[in-house]
XYZ file of C-alpha atoms in Angstrom:
523
model
C -12.339 1.796 -5.154
C -14.310 3.694 -7.804
C -11.186 5.731 -8.360
C -8.863 2.769 -8.777
C -9.275 2.434 -12.542
C -8.079 6.010 -12.919
C -4.785 5.214 -11.222
C -4.419 1.977 -13.315
C -5.002 4.193 -16.510
C -2.422 6.676 -15.311
C 0.245 4.013 -14.802
C -0.440 2.715 -18.330
C -0.420 6.133 -19.734
C 3.046 6.777 -18.243
C 4.266 3.450 -19.564
C 3.039 4.355 -23.166
C 4.762 7.759 -22.952
C 8.026 6.255 -21.786
C 8.199 3.622 -24.466
C 7.311 6.033 -27.170
C 10.712 7.623 -26.924
C 12.962 7.157 -29.943
C 15.759 5.219 -28.014
C 14.813 3.775 -24.646
C 17.495 3.578 -22.013
C 15.867 0.778 -19.936
C 17.878 -2.133 -21.412
C 20.971 -2.870 -19.443
C 22.838 -4.964 -16.958
C 22.058 -3.504 -13.509
C 25.329 -2.186 -11.837
C 25.676 -4.342 -8.743
C 25.186 -7.838 -7.224
C 21.794 -8.772 -5.740
C 21.197 -10.907 -2.706
C 19.470 -14.318 -2.931
C 17.949 -15.043 0.470
C 15.767 -18.152 1.041
C 13.280 -16.148 3.213
C 12.132 -13.364 0.851
C 9.019 -11.274 0.689
C 6.028 -13.006 -1.126
C 5.271 -10.554 -3.916
C 6.668 -7.170 -5.268
C 3.532 -5.195 -5.024
C 3.359 -3.979 -1.446
C 0.372 -1.718 -0.502
C 0.034 -2.342 3.291
C 2.879 -1.912 5.867
C 3.497 -1.166 9.496
C 6.372 -0.667 11.714
C 7.298 -0.665 15.472
C 10.933 -0.265 16.696
C 13.225 -1.881 14.219
C 10.615 -4.364 12.947
C 8.528 -3.760 9.777
C 5.521 -5.824 8.765
C 4.193 -6.126 5.098
C 1.358 -7.409 3.331
C -0.203 -9.214 1.619
C 1.273 -12.305 3.503
C 1.941 -10.753 6.806
C 5.724 -11.162 6.771
C 8.086 -9.166 8.967
C 11.789 -8.119 9.045
C 13.945 -7.237 12.063
C 16.637 -4.755 11.797
C 16.901 -4.913 8.005
C 18.017 -8.534 8.067
C 18.138 -10.391 4.849
C 15.469 -12.751 5.928
C 11.677 -12.020 5.912
C 9.839 -14.267 8.409
C 6.281 -15.403 8.818
C 4.569 -15.665 12.192
C 3.307 -18.995 13.423
C -0.392 -19.323 14.092
C -1.875 -17.081 11.286
C -2.898 -19.885 8.990
C -5.771 -18.003 7.376
C -3.035 -15.744 5.842
C -0.049 -18.069 5.340
C -2.094 -21.032 4.173
C -5.452 -19.534 3.239
C -6.897 -16.794 1.210
C -6.655 -14.133 3.873
C -4.453 -11.090 3.149
C -3.076 -8.299 5.369
C -5.168 -5.112 4.821
C -4.071 -3.125 7.868
C -1.916 -3.442 10.977
C -1.453 -1.524 14.283
C 1.590 -2.238 16.511
C 2.726 -1.626 19.968
C 5.265 -3.265 22.393
C 4.274 -7.054 22.208
C 0.874 -6.095 20.905
C -0.549 -6.379 17.319
C -3.897 -6.091 15.662
C -3.893 -7.088 12.060
C -6.850 -6.496 9.774
C -7.311 -9.443 7.571
C -9.496 -9.526 4.320
C -9.620 -11.274 0.991
C -10.972 -10.774 -2.596
C -14.333 -12.282 -3.267
C -16.521 -12.283 -6.399
C -19.908 -10.642 -6.221
C -22.180 -10.201 -9.267
C -19.265 -11.147 -11.631
C -17.022 -8.517 -10.110
C -14.237 -8.691 -7.638
C -14.883 -7.190 -4.293
C -12.843 -6.827 -1.151
C -14.134 -8.570 1.965
C -13.371 -8.793 5.654
C -12.192 -11.974 7.380
C -11.511 -10.294 10.832
C -8.540 -9.644 12.896
C -5.531 -11.517 14.025
C -4.534 -10.240 17.497
C -1.589 -10.879 19.817
C -0.535 -9.516 23.051
C 2.440 -11.641 23.786
C 4.761 -10.556 21.028
C 3.443 -12.976 18.478
C 3.846 -16.098 20.502
C 0.090 -16.814 20.157
C -2.548 -15.328 17.773
C -6.236 -15.255 17.963
C -8.592 -14.778 14.913
C -11.567 -12.583 15.802
C -13.973 -13.262 12.888
C -16.704 -11.330 11.463
C -19.329 -12.840 13.812
C -17.863 -10.296 16.278
C -17.053 -7.362 13.997
C -20.278 -6.968 11.982
C -23.943 -6.444 12.642
C -26.706 -9.051 13.336
C -29.697 -9.111 10.914
C -32.009 -7.669 13.530
C -29.789 -4.626 14.242
C -32.198 -2.130 12.662
C -31.714 0.722 15.181
C -28.749 2.210 17.089
C -28.883 4.357 20.177
C -27.406 7.796 20.106
C -27.985 10.618 22.517
C -31.180 9.201 24.032
C -32.870 8.350 20.774
C -32.912 5.482 18.316
C -31.628 6.122 14.787
C -32.492 3.765 12.018
C -29.774 1.855 10.453
C -29.147 -0.698 7.697
C -27.345 -3.666 9.276
C -24.084 -4.651 7.664
C -24.152 -8.516 8.017
C -21.906 -9.791 5.146
C -18.126 -9.359 4.912
C -18.202 -8.085 1.385
C -17.489 -4.406 0.998
C -16.406 -4.206 4.608
C -12.627 -4.801 4.416
C -10.554 -3.587 7.449
C -8.794 -0.746 5.672
C -7.266 0.809 8.791
C -6.951 -0.292 12.352
C -5.484 1.780 15.398
C -5.543 1.201 19.058
C -4.352 2.613 22.354
C -4.408 0.385 25.411
C -7.596 -1.709 25.128
C -9.424 0.693 22.891
C -9.396 -0.007 19.196
C -10.935 1.488 16.065
C -11.174 0.188 12.617
C -12.443 1.772 9.300
C -14.322 -0.772 7.256
C -15.915 0.967 4.287
C -19.539 -0.175 4.270
C -19.432 -1.122 7.947
C -18.170 2.453 8.724
C -16.175 3.084 11.832
C -16.256 0.586 14.627
C -14.756 0.599 18.158
C -13.597 -2.061 20.621
C -13.030 -1.448 24.328
C -11.693 -4.929 25.037
C -8.702 -5.111 22.620
C -10.628 -6.364 19.775
C -12.711 -9.121 21.305
C -15.998 -7.314 20.681
C -16.837 -4.393 18.388
C -19.561 -1.724 18.314
C -20.838 0.501 15.494
C -19.985 4.242 15.842
C -22.457 6.826 14.564
C -20.989 9.524 12.326
C -22.866 12.523 10.946
C -24.353 12.338 7.503
C -22.498 14.246 4.841
C -24.506 17.447 5.101
C -24.083 17.892 8.880
C -21.119 19.711 10.395
C -21.502 18.237 13.895
C -22.909 15.332 15.803
C -23.751 16.092 19.442
C -25.631 13.630 21.868
C -27.433 16.718 23.309
C -29.133 17.370 20.043
C -32.111 15.514 18.173
C -31.547 14.060 14.774
C -33.544 12.190 12.109
C -31.478 10.362 9.583
C -30.955 6.828 8.386
C -27.454 5.309 8.473
C -27.368 3.605 5.196
C -23.952 3.177 3.350
C -25.633 2.297 0.130
C -26.963 5.791 -0.622
C -30.320 6.674 -2.081
C -29.266 8.328 -5.333
C -30.691 11.656 -4.262
C -28.038 13.021 -1.714
C -24.361 12.540 -0.711
C -25.270 11.839 2.913
C -24.107 8.189 2.681
C -20.531 9.241 1.782
C -19.702 10.014 5.417
C -20.948 6.539 6.463
C -18.096 4.843 4.342
C -15.169 4.431 6.655
C -11.627 4.360 5.077
C -9.127 5.551 7.679
C -8.847 6.227 11.399
C -6.232 7.540 13.818
C -5.902 7.964 17.579
C -3.792 11.035 17.950
C -1.269 11.626 20.712
C -3.533 14.316 22.326
C -6.382 11.878 22.520
C -8.446 13.163 19.584
C -9.871 10.428 17.302
C -9.753 11.145 13.532
C -12.210 9.163 11.407
C -11.676 9.594 7.576
C -14.525 8.642 5.101
C -15.571 9.196 1.525
C -17.310 12.294 2.810
C -14.443 14.098 4.739
C -12.890 13.946 8.122
C -14.504 13.514 11.466
C -12.803 14.596 14.600
C -13.842 13.650 18.221
C -12.433 14.843 21.525
C -14.123 12.028 23.500
C -14.365 8.884 21.330
C -11.677 7.162 23.285
C -13.577 6.957 26.551
C -17.244 8.121 26.078
C -20.091 5.677 25.689
C -20.794 4.859 22.003
C -24.102 6.851 22.225
C -22.407 9.945 23.598
C -19.446 10.576 21.221
C -19.202 14.040 19.765
C -17.951 14.612 16.242
C -16.933 17.608 14.217
C -17.322 16.837 10.480
C -15.285 18.787 7.924
C -15.876 18.595 4.145
C -13.641 19.748 1.334
C -13.912 23.388 0.321
C -12.221 25.751 -1.916
C -10.837 27.636 1.087
C -6.975 27.687 0.980
C -6.967 26.398 4.643
C -9.492 23.569 4.065
C -9.479 20.058 2.911
C -8.482 19.354 -0.768
C -10.790 16.355 -1.194
C -13.587 14.631 0.619
C -12.118 11.052 0.442
C -9.665 10.858 3.396
C -7.802 7.576 2.728
C -4.937 7.774 5.112
C -4.297 9.699 8.429
C -0.867 9.890 10.008
C 0.638 11.855 12.919
C 4.181 13.105 12.869
C 5.599 12.623 16.278
C 8.182 15.400 15.631
C 5.509 18.096 16.080
C 2.202 16.153 16.398
C 0.889 17.582 13.120
C -1.777 15.286 11.700
C -1.468 14.648 7.928
C -4.109 13.264 5.685
C -4.351 12.098 2.150
C -7.356 13.580 0.214
C -8.877 12.040 -2.953
C -11.805 13.297 -4.978
C -15.094 11.803 -4.067
C -17.434 14.352 -5.862
C -16.550 15.133 -9.424
C -15.938 18.780 -9.971
C -16.278 19.782 -6.280
C -12.970 18.439 -4.738
C -9.523 17.445 -5.718
C -6.556 15.469 -4.555
C -3.375 16.021 -2.509
C -2.487 15.953 1.198
C -3.301 18.311 4.074
C -1.908 18.875 7.531
C -3.541 20.263 10.628
C -1.824 21.457 13.716
C -4.964 22.586 15.633
C -7.182 19.543 15.515
C -8.916 20.390 12.281
C -9.529 24.194 12.775
C -7.187 24.891 9.822
C -5.304 22.839 7.243
C -2.127 23.345 5.244
C -2.522 22.159 1.750
C 0.294 20.320 -0.158
C 0.784 18.462 -3.406
C -2.590 19.577 -4.946
C -3.633 17.386 -7.795
C -1.390 14.416 -6.713
C -2.933 11.009 -5.961
C -1.201 10.137 -2.653
C -1.671 6.732 -0.935
C 0.245 7.045 2.329
C 2.520 9.380 4.301
C 5.459 8.786 6.716
C 7.854 10.799 8.630
C 11.392 11.096 10.228
C 11.409 14.243 12.222
C 11.173 17.190 9.596
C 11.432 14.747 6.669
C 8.028 13.767 5.118
C 7.555 11.004 2.618
C 4.362 10.962 0.482
C 3.840 7.851 -1.632
C 1.817 8.362 -4.764
C 0.836 7.325 -8.243
C 3.247 9.785 -9.834
C 6.262 8.869 -7.612
C 7.547 9.371 -4.113
C 7.622 12.976 -2.857
C 9.962 13.947 -0.163
C 10.068 17.137 1.864
C 13.031 17.606 4.157
C 11.756 20.872 5.678
C 8.373 19.904 7.206
C 6.428 20.431 3.991
C 7.747 23.743 2.825
C 9.477 22.367 -0.271
C 8.960 18.984 -2.052
C 11.197 16.803 -4.279
C 9.554 14.258 -6.668
C 11.358 10.968 -7.052
C 9.821 9.017 -9.955
C 12.342 6.155 -9.963
C 14.197 5.077 -6.878
C 17.788 3.713 -7.508
C 20.111 1.649 -5.313
C 23.660 0.836 -5.861
C 22.732 -2.578 -7.520
C 19.149 -2.045 -8.965
C 16.366 0.392 -9.587
C 12.592 0.705 -9.549
C 11.113 0.447 -12.973
C 9.659 3.541 -14.698
C 6.047 4.174 -13.894
C 6.295 2.543 -10.381
C 3.435 3.412 -8.087
C 4.411 4.019 -4.512
C 1.648 2.820 -2.038
C 2.901 2.648 1.524
C 5.221 4.163 4.065
C 6.389 2.641 7.332
C 8.452 4.330 9.952
C 10.949 2.002 11.701
C 13.343 3.225 14.302
C 16.299 3.206 11.997
C 14.878 3.528 8.570
C 11.892 4.463 6.397
C 10.362 1.749 4.289
C 8.450 2.402 1.103
C 6.020 -0.290 -0.459
C 5.484 0.026 -4.233
C 4.371 -1.849 -7.210
C 7.991 -2.950 -7.838
C 9.189 -4.064 -4.428
C 10.324 -2.423 -1.218
C 12.750 0.530 -0.757
C 14.260 1.586 2.454
C 16.522 4.568 3.443
C 18.407 5.580 6.605
C 19.265 9.114 5.202
C 15.943 10.623 4.213
C 16.135 9.405 0.579
C 19.739 10.258 -0.264
C 20.603 6.576 -0.750
C 18.246 3.562 -0.978
C 18.224 -0.199 -0.628
C 15.704 -2.201 -2.736
C 14.220 -5.520 -1.738
C 12.173 -7.800 -4.135
C 10.876 -11.276 -4.235
C 13.733 -13.740 -4.619
C 13.768 -17.152 -6.304
C 17.440 -18.250 -6.064
C 18.983 -19.762 -9.203
C 19.803 -22.864 -7.290
C 16.159 -23.417 -6.479
C 13.867 -23.146 -3.487
C 12.619 -20.344 -1.333
C 10.134 -20.212 1.537
C 7.251 -19.905 -0.893
C 8.265 -22.698 -3.133
C 10.487 -25.424 -1.761
C 10.592 -27.538 -4.861
C 11.814 -25.004 -7.525
C 14.351 -26.262 -9.982
C 18.027 -25.470 -10.198
C 18.595 -23.179 -13.233
C 21.360 -21.148 -14.725
C 19.099 -18.197 -15.551
C 15.508 -17.014 -15.628
C 13.375 -14.017 -16.630
C 10.506 -12.476 -14.789
C 7.782 -11.616 -15.224
C 7.280 -14.227 -17.769
C 5.068 -14.008 -19.957
C 6.090 -10.362 -20.273
C 3.778 -7.485 -21.318
C 5.638 -4.303 -21.999
C 2.401 -2.330 -21.647
C 1.577 -3.705 -18.185
C 4.939 -4.634 -16.740
C 7.275 -1.946 -18.178
C 10.359 -4.089 -17.692
C 11.385 -7.740 -17.685
C 14.408 -8.761 -15.415
C 16.813 -11.398 -16.409
C 18.607 -13.034 -13.522
C 21.957 -14.777 -13.875
C 25.297 -15.323 -12.000
C 28.930 -15.328 -12.794
C 31.576 -17.506 -11.079
C 34.463 -15.178 -11.607
C 35.577 -11.752 -12.961
C 34.461 -11.778 -16.551
C 33.125 -9.554 -19.306
C 29.391 -10.188 -19.824
C 27.209 -9.554 -22.859
C 23.541 -10.355 -23.191
C 21.984 -10.682 -26.710
C 18.300 -11.003 -27.509
C 16.950 -12.804 -30.618
C 13.474 -13.101 -32.115
C 11.907 -16.435 -33.015
C 13.916 -16.519 -36.266
C 17.099 -15.967 -34.346
C 17.586 -12.397 -35.769
C 19.515 -10.287 -33.297
C 17.154 -7.552 -31.907
C 18.951 -6.150 -28.975
C 22.405 -6.150 -27.178
C 22.545 -5.346 -23.450
C 25.858 -3.789 -22.181
C 28.325 -5.545 -24.333
C 31.409 -6.843 -22.527
C 30.398 -5.303 -19.209
C 33.005 -6.277 -16.626
C 31.475 -8.080 -13.578
C 32.761 -9.859 -10.550
C 31.514 -13.134 -9.295
C 27.962 -12.968 -7.921
C 24.300 -12.831 -8.870
C 23.042 -10.008 -11.231
C 19.982 -8.855 -13.042
C 19.571 -7.259 -16.471
C 16.382 -5.276 -17.410
C 14.795 -4.988 -20.867
C 11.829 -2.828 -21.904
C 10.633 -4.874 -24.847
C 12.066 -2.762 -27.631
C 14.704 -3.385 -30.351
C 17.849 -1.390 -30.959
C 15.760 1.305 -32.798
C 13.368 1.738 -29.905
C 10.571 -0.176 -31.616
C 8.335 -2.544 -29.707
C 9.102 -6.204 -30.554
C 6.193 -8.307 -31.848
C 4.407 -10.836 -29.661
C 6.030 -14.248 -29.443
C 9.202 -15.978 -27.981
C 12.320 -13.940 -27.471
C 15.495 -15.915 -26.901
C 18.354 -14.474 -24.857
C 21.957 -15.587 -24.542
C 24.259 -14.508 -21.649
C 28.035 -14.665 -22.590
C 30.545 -14.769 -19.774
C 34.202 -15.604 -19.721
C 33.126 -19.173 -18.722
C 30.676 -19.881 -21.418
C 27.096 -18.946 -22.153
C 23.652 -19.385 -20.611
C 20.364 -19.223 -22.626
C 16.607 -18.565 -21.777
C 13.405 -17.531 -23.206
C 10.938 -14.694 -22.765
C 7.351 -14.839 -23.947
C 6.203 -11.355 -24.982
C 2.457 -10.886 -24.866
C 0.715 -7.483 -25.180
């Protein structure tokens, strides 16, 4: 989270560069019709996803979609998410079984912090759900020591949900692991009913073995004198097909060959830190770990945790961490997904696709579909591998492909012009609207104007300032058939200059009359 402001700055920087062009091209009526389902996703920024079979789940409201149907559904019995402040932070799926990590945003010391609520768990295909709260996932105040290898190590108990969000969860059978930042790596052997803290080596140690003797304190706060605490901050976890468990932290990757079935005090770990070796980790902060079922290679996103000592990118290992292949060095990658030899890396500079198992990469900064497109500067956050398609979560909606990125479909929040969707059942019936509204060109890049036509007609959209001076024309007399459409505008006039703050009026002329609306521009 310390690095998040840097990614936000990067997005803003890209937006400034794009809008500095003398004649922007992002002002047009999008080429095709858009759908208007009642059951749509809840927001366009999607950073957490999971898939099993033909079903994909998305955050933050824990909605799911089956077989790319138009409708996005919400499960019954997860009230803390659908009706409360809980949000989906992570999800692990199997046939009829789901463990969903739930968190929320809290305020601490005047700043926003992420906190843990617990886990929603089902083993009957979602017919019933149980919320396992933090009383069963965190420590008790008197948990001052932990047993490891026949000795007691001193620990600082993590007893509050703040700074312990369930970033990643994974399970196999009844054994589950989650990575929870300050709460480190935790394991359950009864399918999430109870959880135990798992000891990882401090940053400076290469191994942790129950046959050895140790003297260190497990304190995720750090002492300001060493980096040992970095490896106590859990961020990602994976149970590999061969039984190895991978635990990613802010201090590297930890790999165990017995964490699935050994007692907690007897788990062995190899700890690998970033190095300047060409076959080592690029960065110490391992934020996501994924296994490609095509060849069982384990891929990891690497972020920089120690300024000047590591960098960013992704790595892959085919020998349980003995060596690593390095890819996309210098890129901030959030997630990775696969379809056989095709690899998808979602990042702050776009979506990177390799169709030859990582040998070559193609950067896609702006995904386009037949009827719409992602806005410039979109950040791509998440990848989910369904049986029939790859899903990509971004800051501007969902994208999916069935042909490894040759063609795309794009899904966004939908508020039908005739009012009502599953998130707001009392919305008014309107002829047109613009979103986001108010619109900040610096923060939002584009505003979208939604409208519909009843018949084949030429369509022109004109924008006026508060004094009704014409400032922009979008696609004059563009021929459209009956249906619902969107136009996009980047906040500039015909000369490519940013318009002043204030109310912008727009008029949509069709063969059957005109529709009008307003956009409030606020930088």
